[in-house]
Short mmCIF file of C-alpha atoms in Angstrom, two decimals:
data_model
loop_
_atom_site.label_atom_id
_atom_site.label_comp_id
_atom_site.label_asym_id
_atom_site.label_seq_id
_atom_site.Cartn_x
_atom_site.Cartn_y
_atom_site.Cartn_z
CA MET Y 11 1.65 4.86 20.98
CA ARG Y 12 1.33 2.38 18.11
CA THR Y 13 -0.80 3.28 15.10
CA VAL Y 14 -2.90 0.53 13.49
CA VAL Y 15 -4.20 0.84 9.92
CA THR Y 16 -7.09 -1.44 8.92
CA LEU Y 17 -7.74 -1.81 5.20
CA ASP Y 18 -10.59 -3.40 3.30
CA PRO Y 19 -9.04 -6.25 1.25
CA ARG Y 20 -11.78 -5.70 -1.37
CA ASN Y 21 -10.15 -2.44 -2.50
CA LYS Y 22 -9.17 -2.26 -6.20
CA VAL Y 23 -5.48 -3.00 -5.89
CA PRO Y 24 -4.02 -1.21 -8.97
CA PHE Y 25 -5.69 2.04 -7.91
CA ALA Y 26 -5.17 1.55 -4.17
CA SER Y 27 -1.49 0.57 -4.46
CA PHE Y 28 -0.13 4.13 -4.53
CA TYR Y 29 -1.84 5.02 -1.24
CA LEU Y 30 -1.02 1.67 0.31
CA GLU Y 31 2.64 2.46 -0.34
CA GLY Y 32 2.22 5.78 1.44
CA LEU Y 33 0.75 4.03 4.48
CA ARG Y 34 3.62 1.52 4.50
CA MET Y 35 6.17 4.32 4.34
CA MET Y 36 4.48 6.21 7.14
CA PHE Y 37 3.57 3.46 9.59
CA GLY Y 38 5.44 0.32 8.50
CA GLU Y 39 4.20 -3.01 7.14
CA LYS Y 40 3.48 -4.43 10.59
CA SER Y 41 0.95 -1.67 11.29
CA LEU Y 42 -1.25 -2.71 8.35
CA ASN Y 43 -4.16 -5.09 8.98
CA TYR Y 44 -6.86 -6.33 6.61
CA SER Y 45 -10.45 -7.03 7.55
CA VAL Y 46 -13.84 -7.15 5.80
CA SER Y 47 -15.78 -7.12 9.07
CA SER Y 48 -14.36 -3.71 10.05
CA PHE Y 49 -16.34 -2.15 7.19
CA VAL Y 50 -19.80 -3.63 7.77
CA ASP Y 51 -21.17 -0.11 8.37
CA LEU Y 52 -20.14 0.90 4.83
CA ASN Y 53 -22.42 -0.44 2.10
CA ARG Y 54 -19.97 -1.26 -0.65
CA ALA Y 55 -22.76 -2.49 -2.92
CA LYS Y 56 -23.62 1.18 -3.58
CA ASP Y 57 -22.10 3.67 -6.06
CA TYR Y 58 -19.92 1.12 -7.88
CA SER Y 59 -17.58 1.29 -4.91
CA TYR Y 60 -14.95 -1.08 -6.34
CA ASP Y 61 -14.20 1.30 -9.21
CA HIS Y 62 -14.89 4.43 -7.18
CA TYR Y 63 -12.83 4.41 -3.98
CA MET Y 64 -10.72 2.61 -1.39
CA CYS Y 65 -11.35 2.77 2.34
CA PHE Y 66 -9.28 2.31 5.49
CA ILE Y 67 -9.31 3.15 9.19
CA VAL Y 68 -6.37 4.65 11.10
CA ALA Y 69 -6.44 4.18 14.88
CA ARG Y 70 -4.14 5.21 17.72
CA GLY Y 71 -5.31 4.65 21.28
CA ASP Y 72 -8.80 6.15 21.59
CA MET Y 73 -8.45 8.11 18.34
CA LYS Y 74 -9.81 6.72 15.10
CA ARG Y 75 -10.23 8.18 11.63
CA LYS Y 76 -12.17 6.67 8.72
CA ILE Y 77 -10.65 7.54 5.34
CA ILE Y 78 -11.96 7.37 1.78
CA ILE Y 79 -9.62 7.78 -1.20
CA ASP Y 80 -11.80 8.44 -4.26
CA PHE Y 81 -9.80 7.66 -7.41
CA HIS Y 82 -12.71 7.66 -9.88
CA ASP Y 83 -12.39 9.55 -13.19
CA SER Y 84 -15.66 11.44 -12.68
CA THR Y 85 -16.24 14.35 -10.31
CA SER Y 86 -19.12 12.55 -8.58
CA ILE Y 87 -18.96 11.96 -4.81
CA SER Y 88 -20.23 8.71 -3.33
CA ALA Y 89 -22.99 9.64 -0.88
CA GLU Y 90 -22.60 6.38 1.03
CA ALA Y 91 -18.83 6.70 1.36
CA TYR Y 92 -19.12 10.38 2.35
CA ARG Y 93 -21.62 9.47 5.09
CA TRP Y 94 -19.29 6.80 6.46
CA CYS Y 95 -15.97 8.65 6.49
CA ASP Y 96 -14.23 11.35 8.49
CA VAL Y 97 -12.06 12.41 5.52
CA TYR Y 98 -13.06 12.12 1.85
CA ALA Y 99 -9.92 12.58 -0.26
CA LYS Y 100 -10.65 12.85 -3.98
CA ILE Y 101 -8.49 13.24 -7.09
CA ASN Y 102 -11.04 14.66 -9.51
CA ILE Y 103 -12.92 17.59 -7.97
CA ALA Y 104 -14.45 20.12 -10.36
CA THR Y 105 -13.07 23.64 -10.06
CA THR Y 106 -16.70 24.79 -9.65
CA THR Y 107 -17.28 22.63 -6.56
CA ASP Y 108 -18.12 24.67 -3.45
CA MET Y 109 -15.73 23.06 -0.95
CA SER Y 110 -17.52 24.71 1.99
CA SER Y 111 -20.55 22.54 1.20
CA TRP Y 112 -18.42 19.41 1.63
CA PRO Y 113 -16.47 19.86 4.90
CA LYS Y 114 -14.97 16.35 4.78
CA LEU Y 115 -13.74 16.76 1.19
CA ILE Y 116 -10.06 17.41 0.38
CA SER Y 117 -8.28 17.54 -2.95
CA ILE Y 118 -5.40 15.15 -3.63
CA PRO Y 119 -3.15 14.88 -6.70
CA PRO Y 120 -3.38 12.02 -9.22
CA GLY Y 121 -1.68 8.77 -8.29
CA PHE Y 122 -0.92 5.77 -10.49
CA GLY Y 123 -0.53 2.03 -10.20
CA ILE Y 124 2.70 0.72 -8.68
CA ARG Y 125 3.97 -2.64 -7.52
CA THR Y 126 4.41 -2.43 -3.76
CA LYS Y 127 6.04 -5.82 -3.19
CA SER Y 128 8.25 -8.36 -4.94
CA VAL Y 129 6.70 -10.54 -7.65
CA ALA Y 130 6.33 -13.40 -5.15
CA GLY Y 131 4.98 -11.04 -2.51
CA THR Y 132 2.41 -9.64 -4.96
CA LEU Y 133 1.15 -13.14 -5.82
CA ILE Y 134 1.00 -14.18 -2.17
CA GLY Y 135 -0.77 -10.92 -1.30
CA GLY Y 136 -3.40 -11.59 -3.97
CA ILE Y 137 -4.09 -15.04 -2.54
CA LYS Y 138 -4.29 -13.67 1.00
CA ASP Y 139 -6.78 -11.01 -0.09
CA LEU Y 140 -9.02 -13.70 -1.61
CA LEU Y 141 -8.90 -15.66 1.62
CA ARG Y 142 -9.73 -12.56 3.67
CA MET Y 143 -12.80 -11.89 1.54
CA LYS Y 144 -13.71 -15.60 1.49
CA PHE Y 145 -13.38 -15.71 -2.30
CA ARG Y 146 -16.21 -13.19 -2.68
CA PRO Y 147 -14.61 -10.08 -4.21
CA ILE Y 148 -16.92 -7.17 -5.00
CA ASN Y 149 -16.22 -7.23 -8.72
CA GLY Y 150 -15.89 -10.96 -9.30
CA LEU Y 151 -13.04 -13.46 -9.29
CA TYR Y 152 -11.86 -12.68 -12.83
CA ALA Y 153 -11.35 -8.99 -12.02
CA GLN Y 154 -9.51 -9.91 -8.83
CA PHE Y 155 -7.14 -12.28 -10.66
CA TYR Y 156 -6.61 -9.81 -13.51
CA ASN Y 157 -5.76 -6.96 -11.14
CA THR Y 158 -3.21 -9.11 -9.31
CA TYR Y 159 -1.64 -9.96 -12.68
CA ALA Y 160 -1.67 -6.27 -13.68
CA MET Y 161 0.28 -5.40 -10.55
CA LEU Y 162 3.10 -7.72 -11.60
CA LEU Y 163 3.70 -5.52 -14.67
CA ARG Y 164 3.91 -2.21 -12.79
CA PRO Y 165 7.25 -0.71 -11.65
CA THR Y 166 7.91 0.09 -8.02
CA ILE Y 167 7.71 3.70 -6.87
CA GLN Y 168 11.51 3.71 -6.58
CA LYS Y 169 11.76 3.04 -10.34
CA TYR Y 170 9.61 6.10 -11.04
CA GLU Y 171 11.61 8.27 -8.68
CA GLN Y 172 15.08 7.41 -10.01
CA LYS Y 173 16.60 10.40 -11.75
CA SER Y 174 17.04 9.68 -15.42
CA GLU Y 175 18.31 12.09 -18.06
CA SER Y 176 16.05 12.65 -21.04
CA VAL Y 177 17.57 11.92 -24.45
CA SER Y 178 18.14 14.99 -26.60
CA GLY Y 179 16.10 14.86 -29.81
CA TYR Y 180 13.94 11.91 -28.71
CA VAL Y 181 10.19 12.20 -28.01
CA PHE Y 182 7.88 9.34 -27.10
CA HIS Y 183 4.12 9.30 -26.72
CA ALA Y 184 1.76 6.33 -26.80
CA SER Y 185 -1.86 6.60 -25.67
CA THR Y 186 -5.36 5.36 -26.28
CA LEU Y 187 -7.49 6.72 -29.10
CA TRP Y 188 -10.68 7.21 -27.12
CA SER Y 189 -14.28 6.89 -28.34
CA VAL Y 190 -15.73 8.96 -25.48
CA ASP Y 191 -17.39 12.24 -26.54
CA ASN Y 192 -15.14 14.72 -24.72
CA CYS Y 193 -12.03 12.81 -25.83
CA MET Y 194 -13.18 12.77 -29.47
CA GLN Y 195 -13.64 16.53 -29.30
CA PHE Y 196 -10.48 17.53 -27.41
CA THR Y 197 -8.13 14.76 -26.22
CA ASN Y 198 -7.66 12.87 -29.49
CA PRO Y 199 -7.12 15.97 -31.71
CA TYR Y 200 -4.55 17.47 -29.30
CA ARG Y 201 -2.63 14.22 -29.05
CA ALA Y 202 -2.73 13.84 -32.84
CA THR Y 203 -1.38 17.38 -33.35
CA PHE Y 204 1.39 16.68 -30.84
CA ILE Y 205 2.43 13.55 -32.75
CA ARG Y 206 2.20 15.18 -36.20
CA THR Y 207 4.25 18.18 -35.11
CA CYS Y 208 6.96 16.04 -33.51
CA LYS Y 209 7.13 13.88 -36.63
CA SER Y 210 7.46 16.94 -38.85
CA LEU Y 211 10.48 18.43 -37.05
CA PRO Y 212 13.85 17.24 -38.37
CA GLU Y 213 15.47 17.73 -34.95
CA ILE Y 214 13.04 15.29 -33.28
CA ARG Y 215 13.09 11.51 -33.52
CA PHE Y 216 9.52 10.54 -32.58
CA GLU Y 217 8.37 7.11 -31.44
CA GLY Y 218 4.87 5.95 -30.52
CA GLY Y 219 1.37 6.87 -31.66
CA LEU Y 220 -2.31 6.51 -30.86
CA ILE Y 221 -3.62 3.03 -30.14
CA LYS Y 222 -7.19 1.84 -30.74
CA THR Y 223 -8.01 -1.02 -28.39
CA HIS Y 224 -11.13 -2.10 -30.32
CA GLY Y 225 -12.16 -1.65 -33.94
CA ASP Y 226 -10.45 0.16 -36.78
CA ILE Y 227 -8.48 3.39 -36.63
CA PRO Y 228 -10.56 6.28 -38.06
CA GLN Y 229 -9.14 7.60 -41.33
CA GLU Y 230 -8.29 11.02 -39.87
CA TYR Y 231 -5.92 9.35 -37.36
CA GLU Y 232 -4.25 6.77 -39.60
CA ASP Y 233 -1.12 8.94 -39.92
CA VAL Y 234 -0.64 9.10 -36.13
CA ALA Y 235 -1.62 5.53 -35.25
CA SER Y 236 0.90 3.16 -33.75
CA ASN Y 237 1.44 -0.19 -35.43
CA LYS Y 238 3.01 -1.46 -32.22
CA ARG Y 239 1.38 -2.35 -28.92
CA TYR Y 240 3.99 -1.32 -26.39
CA LYS Y 241 4.58 -3.55 -23.41
CA PHE Y 242 4.46 -1.63 -20.20
CA HIS Y 243 8.18 -1.80 -19.51
CA GLU Y 244 8.78 -0.34 -23.00
CA TYR Y 245 6.26 2.46 -22.38
CA PHE Y 246 7.90 3.21 -19.05
CA GLN Y 247 11.49 3.25 -20.32
CA ASN Y 248 10.64 5.28 -23.43
CA THR Y 249 8.71 7.88 -21.42
CA MET Y 250 11.67 8.24 -19.06
CA ARG Y 251 13.90 8.96 -22.07
CA SER Y 252 11.50 11.40 -23.77
CA MET Y 253 12.62 15.07 -23.94
CA PHE Y 254 9.13 16.25 -23.01
CA VAL Y 255 5.58 14.90 -22.71
CA ILE Y 256 2.00 16.00 -23.28
CA ASN Y 257 -0.77 15.86 -20.69
CA THR Y 258 -4.41 16.01 -21.72
CA PRO Y 259 -7.40 15.44 -19.41
CA ALA Y 260 -9.09 12.30 -20.72
CA VAL Y 261 -12.33 10.47 -19.85
CA HIS Y 262 -14.66 12.74 -17.82
CA GLN Y 263 -11.94 15.44 -18.18
CA CYS Y 264 -10.09 13.59 -15.42
CA HIS Y 265 -6.54 13.82 -14.09
CA GLY Y 266 -5.18 10.60 -15.55
CA TRP Y 267 -2.38 8.37 -14.33
CA LYS Y 268 -0.11 9.96 -16.94
CA LEU Y 269 0.02 13.29 -15.07
CA GLY Y 270 1.06 11.59 -11.83
CA GLU Y 271 3.65 9.51 -13.69
CA TYR Y 272 5.10 12.53 -15.48
CA LEU Y 273 5.57 14.41 -12.22
CA ALA Y 274 7.22 11.39 -10.55
CA MET Y 275 9.56 10.98 -13.52
CA GLY Y 276 10.45 14.68 -13.50
CA LYS Y 277 9.33 15.40 -17.06
CA ALA Y 278 8.94 18.73 -18.84
CA ILE Y 279 5.18 18.87 -19.40
CA ILE Y 280 3.07 20.46 -22.10
CA SER Y 281 -0.58 20.40 -21.06
CA THR Y 282 -3.98 21.43 -22.30
CA PRO Y 283 -5.95 23.39 -19.64
CA ILE Y 284 -6.46 21.49 -16.38
CA SER Y 285 -10.16 20.81 -15.82
CA ASN Y 286 -10.23 19.77 -12.15
CA ARG Y 287 -8.67 21.03 -8.94
CA LEU Y 288 -5.05 20.39 -8.04
CA PRO Y 289 -3.72 20.83 -4.47
CA PHE Y 290 -0.51 22.50 -5.59
CA PRO Y 291 0.58 25.47 -7.74
CA PHE Y 292 0.73 24.60 -11.44
CA GLU Y 293 1.63 27.82 -13.24
CA ASP Y 294 2.04 28.24 -16.98
CA GLY Y 295 5.66 28.95 -17.87
CA LYS Y 296 6.93 28.08 -14.40
CA ASN Y 297 5.78 24.51 -13.77
CA LEU Y 298 4.56 23.51 -17.25
CA LEU Y 299 3.55 24.97 -20.61
CA VAL Y 300 -0.23 25.32 -21.00
CA VAL Y 301 -1.67 25.35 -24.52
CA HIS Y 302 -5.20 26.45 -25.40
CA ASN Y 303 -5.26 25.58 -29.07
CA GLN Y 304 -3.32 23.62 -31.63
CA GLU Y 305 -1.26 26.65 -32.72
CA GLU Y 306 0.01 27.12 -29.14
CA LEU Y 307 0.77 23.40 -28.95
CA VAL Y 308 2.98 23.61 -32.03
CA GLU Y 309 4.78 26.63 -30.54
CA ALA Y 310 5.35 24.84 -27.20
CA ILE Y 311 6.87 21.83 -28.97
CA HIS Y 312 9.25 24.12 -30.87
CA ARG Y 313 10.25 25.89 -27.61
CA LEU Y 314 11.03 22.71 -25.69
CA SER Y 315 12.86 21.11 -28.60
CA THR Y 316 15.27 24.08 -28.81
CA ASP Y 317 15.40 25.67 -25.33
CA ASN Y 318 17.38 23.31 -23.10
CA GLU Y 319 17.36 25.71 -20.14
CA LEU Y 320 13.55 25.96 -20.13
CA ARG Y 321 13.20 22.21 -20.45
CA ARG Y 322 15.52 21.53 -17.51
CA SER Y 323 13.69 24.14 -15.42
CA LEU Y 324 10.35 22.41 -16.05
CA GLU Y 325 11.89 19.02 -15.26
CA GLU Y 326 13.15 20.29 -11.92
CA SER Y 327 9.75 21.84 -11.18
CA SER Y 328 8.01 18.51 -11.80
CA ARG Y 329 10.37 16.72 -9.41
CA ASN Y 330 9.83 19.35 -6.71
CA ILE Y 331 6.03 19.23 -7.06
CA TYR Y 332 6.09 15.44 -6.87
CA THR Y 333 8.31 15.39 -3.78
CA ASN Y 334 6.38 18.05 -1.89
CA TYR Y 335 2.80 17.23 -2.90
CA CYS Y 336 2.40 14.08 -4.98
CA SER Y 337 4.60 11.29 -3.59
CA PRO Y 338 2.79 8.52 -1.69
CA ILE Y 339 3.96 9.77 1.70
CA ALA Y 340 3.21 13.43 0.85
CA VAL Y 341 -0.36 12.48 -0.08
CA MET Y 342 -0.80 10.51 3.14
CA ARG Y 343 0.42 13.50 5.18
CA SER Y 344 -2.20 15.63 3.45
CA VAL Y 345 -4.97 13.08 3.99
CA LEU Y 346 -4.24 12.40 7.66
CA GLY Y 347 -3.37 16.00 8.54
CA ASP Y 348 -3.64 16.73 12.27
CA PHE Y 349 -4.05 13.04 13.08
CA LEU Y 350 -0.28 12.57 12.70
#
């Protein structure tokens, strides 16, 4: 019996794209429909829904399941979306959350923005979405146009998944220098130490740095700031070549896109402690190297820059975790569960 997937065209495309790809892989393009009227019983004016979640309905015969994918950085749950859905799949769930109190709630791994069609197909899709919503997007026309443009710059999932050998002696890291409290206390200092240590080692050729999107670089970060704004294709290619990478929870202590990208690329990962739930095993020394202070970070960098066997083991672990838990189709299998 044919499965029909109905999506709200008002979903935030860069964040919804990863899950849209999973639905395409699972059910095929012809099974996907778009409709605003199918979601009249969900008040999308509440809880900043555009930046908080995407919604869709999967139907087969008399069976129907309403799905929410919550991709927001915070651990908050949209009360309106939770009321509406049958399954509430969320990336950032606090480890202290009592899951038994939220029977619809399931944990999913971090995704990231991907281009799901050709350049022409992406542009045509953006126009079609505007027509479907009668040129009344939730977050305004500018945001809608910008997000369509942003999708043109993203690689396809196949580009992320292609096996690429890291370059011995080369390390790349470029990221935002945040002004948010928790990032100023933890994220920025860890990233700065990572960059300083890599720069100090004669066996490592480091490229990148911290980037301040607005205002001046604080004096304490001038030595790790990047004078170059990397275009996305440069960021992507350089990260693929990097011997190893660093993951740090960022705004709201969230799982960022970087973690999902690193797993898809099959990178050896150094990480500060994970703040939120993950639906897969992520063990220190087996799947990644966890560091709790700057001294441990320096030690981890030294280990991965000299121990090729350990680095290759962590790379293989990342690829296996991505394939089994984090790929678009693996996430959709988890979300739809016994409906399949």
